[in-house]
mmCIF file of C-alpha atoms in Angstrom:
data_model
loop_
_atom_site.group_PDB
_atom_site.id
_atom_site.type_symbol
_atom_site.label_atom_id
_atom_site.label_comp_id
_atom_site.label_asym_id
_atom_site.label_seq_id
_atom_site.Cartn_x
_atom_site.Cartn_y
_atom_site.Cartn_z
ATOM 1 C CA ASN A 1 -7.017 20.643 3.295
ATOM 2 C CA LEU A 2 -8.077 18.080 5.880
ATOM 3 C CA ILE A 3 -5.170 15.692 5.254
ATOM 4 C CA VAL A 4 -2.628 18.516 5.581
ATOM 5 C CA ASP A 5 -4.182 19.682 8.862
ATOM 6 C CA PHE A 6 -4.233 16.144 10.222
ATOM 7 C CA ALA A 7 -0.683 15.335 9.082
ATOM 8 C CA SER A 8 0.764 18.608 10.385
ATOM 9 C CA ALA A 9 -0.793 18.009 13.810
ATOM 10 C CA ILE A 10 0.933 14.623 13.941
ATOM 11 C CA LEU A 11 4.282 15.690 12.478
ATOM 12 C CA THR A 12 4.687 18.713 14.761
ATOM 13 C CA ALA A 13 4.033 16.668 17.914
ATOM 14 C CA ASP A 14 6.774 15.321 20.159
ATOM 15 C CA HIS A 15 5.345 11.782 20.114
ATOM 16 C CA PHE A 16 3.977 10.997 16.651
ATOM 17 C CA HIS A 17 2.393 7.632 17.386
ATOM 18 C CA SER A 18 0.538 8.587 20.554
ATOM 19 C CA THR A 19 -0.634 11.853 18.979
ATOM 20 C CA ALA A 20 -1.966 9.981 15.947
ATOM 21 C CA GLN A 21 -3.754 7.517 18.247
ATOM 22 C CA LYS A 22 -5.441 10.375 20.096
ATOM 23 C CA LEU A 23 -6.402 12.217 16.911
ATOM 24 C CA VAL A 24 -8.003 9.239 15.164
ATOM 25 C CA SER A 25 -10.201 8.635 18.194
ATOM 26 C CA GLN A 26 -11.432 12.237 18.531
ATOM 27 C CA PRO A 27 -15.073 12.648 17.449
ATOM 28 C CA SER A 28 -14.367 16.067 15.904
ATOM 29 C CA TRP A 29 -11.924 14.574 13.390
ATOM 30 C CA GLN A 30 -14.154 11.580 12.716
ATOM 31 C CA SER A 31 -17.128 13.789 11.846
ATOM 32 C CA GLN A 32 -14.976 15.795 9.424
ATOM 33 C CA ILE A 33 -13.686 12.579 7.841
ATOM 34 C CA ASN A 34 -17.226 11.247 7.326
ATOM 35 C CA ASN A 35 -18.040 14.314 5.216
ATOM 36 C CA ALA A 36 -14.791 14.162 3.226
ATOM 37 C CA SER A 37 -13.900 12.635 -0.139
ATOM 38 C CA ASP A 38 -13.150 8.939 -0.621
ATOM 39 C CA ASP A 39 -9.391 9.635 -0.809
ATOM 40 C CA VAL A 40 -9.444 11.300 2.610
ATOM 41 C CA LYS A 41 -11.522 8.452 4.048
ATOM 42 C CA THR A 42 -9.025 5.918 2.668
ATOM 43 C CA PHE A 43 -6.088 7.850 4.149
ATOM 44 C CA PHE A 44 -7.817 8.124 7.520
ATOM 45 C CA LYS A 45 -8.727 4.416 7.593
ATOM 46 C CA ALA A 46 -5.149 3.398 6.727
ATOM 47 C CA LEU A 47 -3.754 5.727 9.390
ATOM 48 C CA LYS A 48 -6.242 4.512 11.983
ATOM 49 C CA ASP A 49 -5.422 0.867 11.218
ATOM 50 C CA SER A 50 -1.674 1.494 11.427
ATOM 51 C CA VAL A 51 -1.747 3.329 14.763
ATOM 52 C CA THR A 52 -4.279 1.110 16.512
ATOM 53 C CA LYS A 53 -2.742 -2.263 15.688
ATOM 54 C CA PRO A 54 0.048 -3.551 17.938
ATOM 55 C CA ASP A 55 3.592 -3.049 16.644
ATOM 56 C CA ALA A 56 6.120 -5.832 15.980
ATOM 57 C CA VAL A 57 7.565 -5.777 19.514
ATOM 58 C CA SER A 58 4.063 -5.934 20.993
ATOM 59 C CA VAL A 59 3.156 -8.898 18.797
ATOM 60 C CA GLN A 60 6.361 -10.661 19.833
ATOM 61 C CA LEU A 61 5.518 -10.031 23.502
ATOM 62 C CA MET A 62 2.008 -11.424 22.969
ATOM 63 C CA LYS A 63 3.461 -14.538 21.336
ATOM 64 C CA PHE A 64 5.536 -15.211 24.458
ATOM 65 C CA LEU A 65 2.537 -14.532 26.715
ATOM 66 C CA ASP A 66 0.467 -16.915 24.580
ATOM 67 C CA LYS A 67 2.689 -19.750 25.805
ATOM 68 C CA ASP A 68 3.065 -18.836 29.496
ATOM 69 C CA VAL A 69 2.844 -15.992 32.032
ATOM 70 C CA TYR A 70 5.924 -13.803 32.502
ATOM 71 C CA THR A 71 7.068 -10.729 34.396
ATOM 72 C CA LEU A 72 8.555 -7.693 32.675
ATOM 73 C CA LYS A 73 12.059 -8.843 33.606
ATOM 74 C CA GLU A 74 11.497 -12.344 32.166
ATOM 75 C CA LEU A 75 10.016 -10.938 28.950
ATOM 76 C CA ALA A 76 12.956 -8.577 28.530
ATOM 77 C CA TYR A 77 15.339 -11.517 28.881
ATOM 78 C CA ARG A 78 13.405 -13.687 26.397
ATOM 79 C CA ILE A 79 12.937 -10.959 23.792
ATOM 80 C CA GLU A 80 16.541 -9.772 24.296
ATOM 81 C CA LEU A 81 15.663 -6.098 24.747
ATOM 82 C CA PRO A 82 16.112 -3.802 27.747
ATOM 83 C CA GLU A 83 13.189 -3.520 30.152
ATOM 84 C CA GLU A 84 12.891 0.215 29.439
ATOM 85 C CA GLN A 85 12.381 -0.551 25.752
ATOM 86 C CA ILE A 86 9.564 -3.084 26.159
ATOM 87 C CA LYS A 87 7.765 -1.397 29.058
ATOM 88 C CA PRO A 88 5.935 1.121 26.766
ATOM 89 C CA SER A 89 4.783 -1.762 24.544
ATOM 90 C CA LEU A 90 3.469 -3.666 27.569
ATOM 91 C CA GLU A 91 1.728 -0.533 28.839
ATOM 92 C CA SER A 92 0.115 -0.060 25.423
ATOM 93 C CA LEU A 93 -0.988 -3.704 25.273
ATOM 94 C CA TRP A 94 -2.494 -3.365 28.737
ATOM 95 C CA GLN A 95 -4.290 -0.122 27.872
ATOM 96 C CA ASP A 96 -5.735 -1.798 24.757
ATOM 97 C CA ASN A 97 -6.808 -4.893 26.777
ATOM 98 C CA TYR A 98 -4.481 -7.369 25.068
ATOM 99 C CA ILE A 99 -2.783 -8.396 28.345
ATOM 100 C CA TYR A 100 -3.645 -8.354 32.046
ATOM 101 C CA PRO A 101 -1.739 -8.811 35.313
ATOM 102 C CA VAL A 102 -2.403 -12.212 36.837
ATOM 103 C CA SER A 103 -4.497 -11.957 39.985
ATOM 104 C CA LYS A 104 -3.732 -13.596 43.299
ATOM 105 C CA SER A 105 -7.279 -14.907 43.605
ATOM 106 C CA ILE A 106 -8.723 -17.895 41.755
ATOM 107 C CA LEU A 107 -11.807 -15.930 40.666
ATOM 108 C CA GLY A 108 -9.599 -13.101 39.385
ATOM 109 C CA ASN A 109 -7.582 -15.574 37.328
ATOM 110 C CA LEU A 110 -10.715 -17.156 35.859
ATOM 111 C CA LEU A 111 -12.342 -13.847 34.921
ATOM 112 C CA GLY A 112 -9.167 -11.864 34.225
ATOM 113 C CA PRO A 113 -8.768 -12.876 30.556
ATOM 114 C CA LEU A 114 -12.334 -11.777 29.901
ATOM 115 C CA ASN A 115 -11.934 -8.485 31.840
ATOM 116 C CA VAL A 116 -15.185 -9.207 33.674
ATOM 117 C CA PHE A 117 -15.890 -7.538 37.021
ATOM 118 C CA THR A 118 -12.337 -6.247 37.366
ATOM 119 C CA LYS A 119 -11.296 -2.754 38.357
ATOM 120 C CA ARG A 120 -8.557 -1.396 36.144
ATOM 121 C CA LYS A 121 -5.674 0.321 37.866
ATOM 122 C CA SER A 122 -4.326 3.573 36.482
ATOM 123 C CA SER A 123 -1.043 1.942 35.424
ATOM 124 C CA LEU A 124 0.215 -1.550 34.768
ATOM 125 C CA ASP A 125 2.000 -3.326 37.627
ATOM 126 C CA THR A 126 5.003 -4.715 35.760
ATOM 127 C CA SER A 127 6.318 -6.539 38.824
ATOM 128 C CA SER A 128 3.437 -9.020 38.641
ATOM 129 C CA TYR A 129 3.053 -11.826 36.158
ATOM 130 C CA LEU A 130 1.343 -10.874 32.903
ATOM 131 C CA ALA A 131 -0.944 -12.991 30.749
ATOM 132 C CA LEU A 132 -2.790 -12.707 27.455
ATOM 133 C CA THR A 133 -6.481 -11.726 27.421
ATOM 134 C CA ALA A 134 -9.062 -13.256 25.100
ATOM 135 C CA LYS A 135 -8.667 -10.205 22.837
ATOM 136 C CA GLY A 136 -4.908 -10.805 22.700
ATOM 137 C CA TYR A 137 -5.389 -14.486 21.984
ATOM 138 C CA PHE A 138 -7.781 -13.850 19.100
ATOM 139 C CA HIS A 139 -5.465 -11.183 17.700
ATOM 140 C CA LEU A 140 -2.760 -13.846 17.425
ATOM 141 C CA HIS A 141 -5.150 -16.621 16.379
ATOM 142 C CA PRO A 142 -7.958 -15.038 14.345
ATOM 143 C CA TYR A 143 -11.044 -17.163 13.972
ATOM 144 C CA PHE A 144 -11.588 -15.978 10.402
ATOM 145 C CA LYS A 145 -8.763 -15.640 7.939
ATOM 146 C CA ALA A 146 -9.279 -13.279 5.040
ATOM 147 C CA THR A 147 -7.958 -14.509 1.732
ATOM 148 C CA ALA A 148 -7.884 -12.810 -1.630
ATOM 149 C CA THR A 149 -9.953 -14.476 -4.324
ATOM 150 C CA GLN A 150 -9.133 -14.362 -7.983
ATOM 151 C CA ALA A 151 -11.626 -12.736 -10.318
ATOM 152 C CA GLN A 152 -12.792 -15.024 -13.085
#
């Protein structure tokens, strides 16, 4: 069963969340899901949505960065969590292009939120100031809001 194979791969891993993120992005799994039943497709879509959306701590960090730029140390103080606890969330937000380190150049600061013409480093420099990208901003402030309509 495809769901059992997928779930067992996640549950037997040391890091469930990161393993699930890697699995949902693998083309081999996606091709198997496309040929599966509607129930499997629904499960896969729900899993993919849950592991690719930022968690509660990440959203709280983005809300602070929506108001101003902060360093890791300042964010830890404001969110009242240890630096070691929020650093993985910041790294994840950076990898997913929700935040960026503020550049020392004017051009870098203007184009930084758009991620235009910038070289990405292999890891986030948490000693620099961090800011929200356009993607992060629109995650917090969606342009379209979905609402449920009543059937008549």
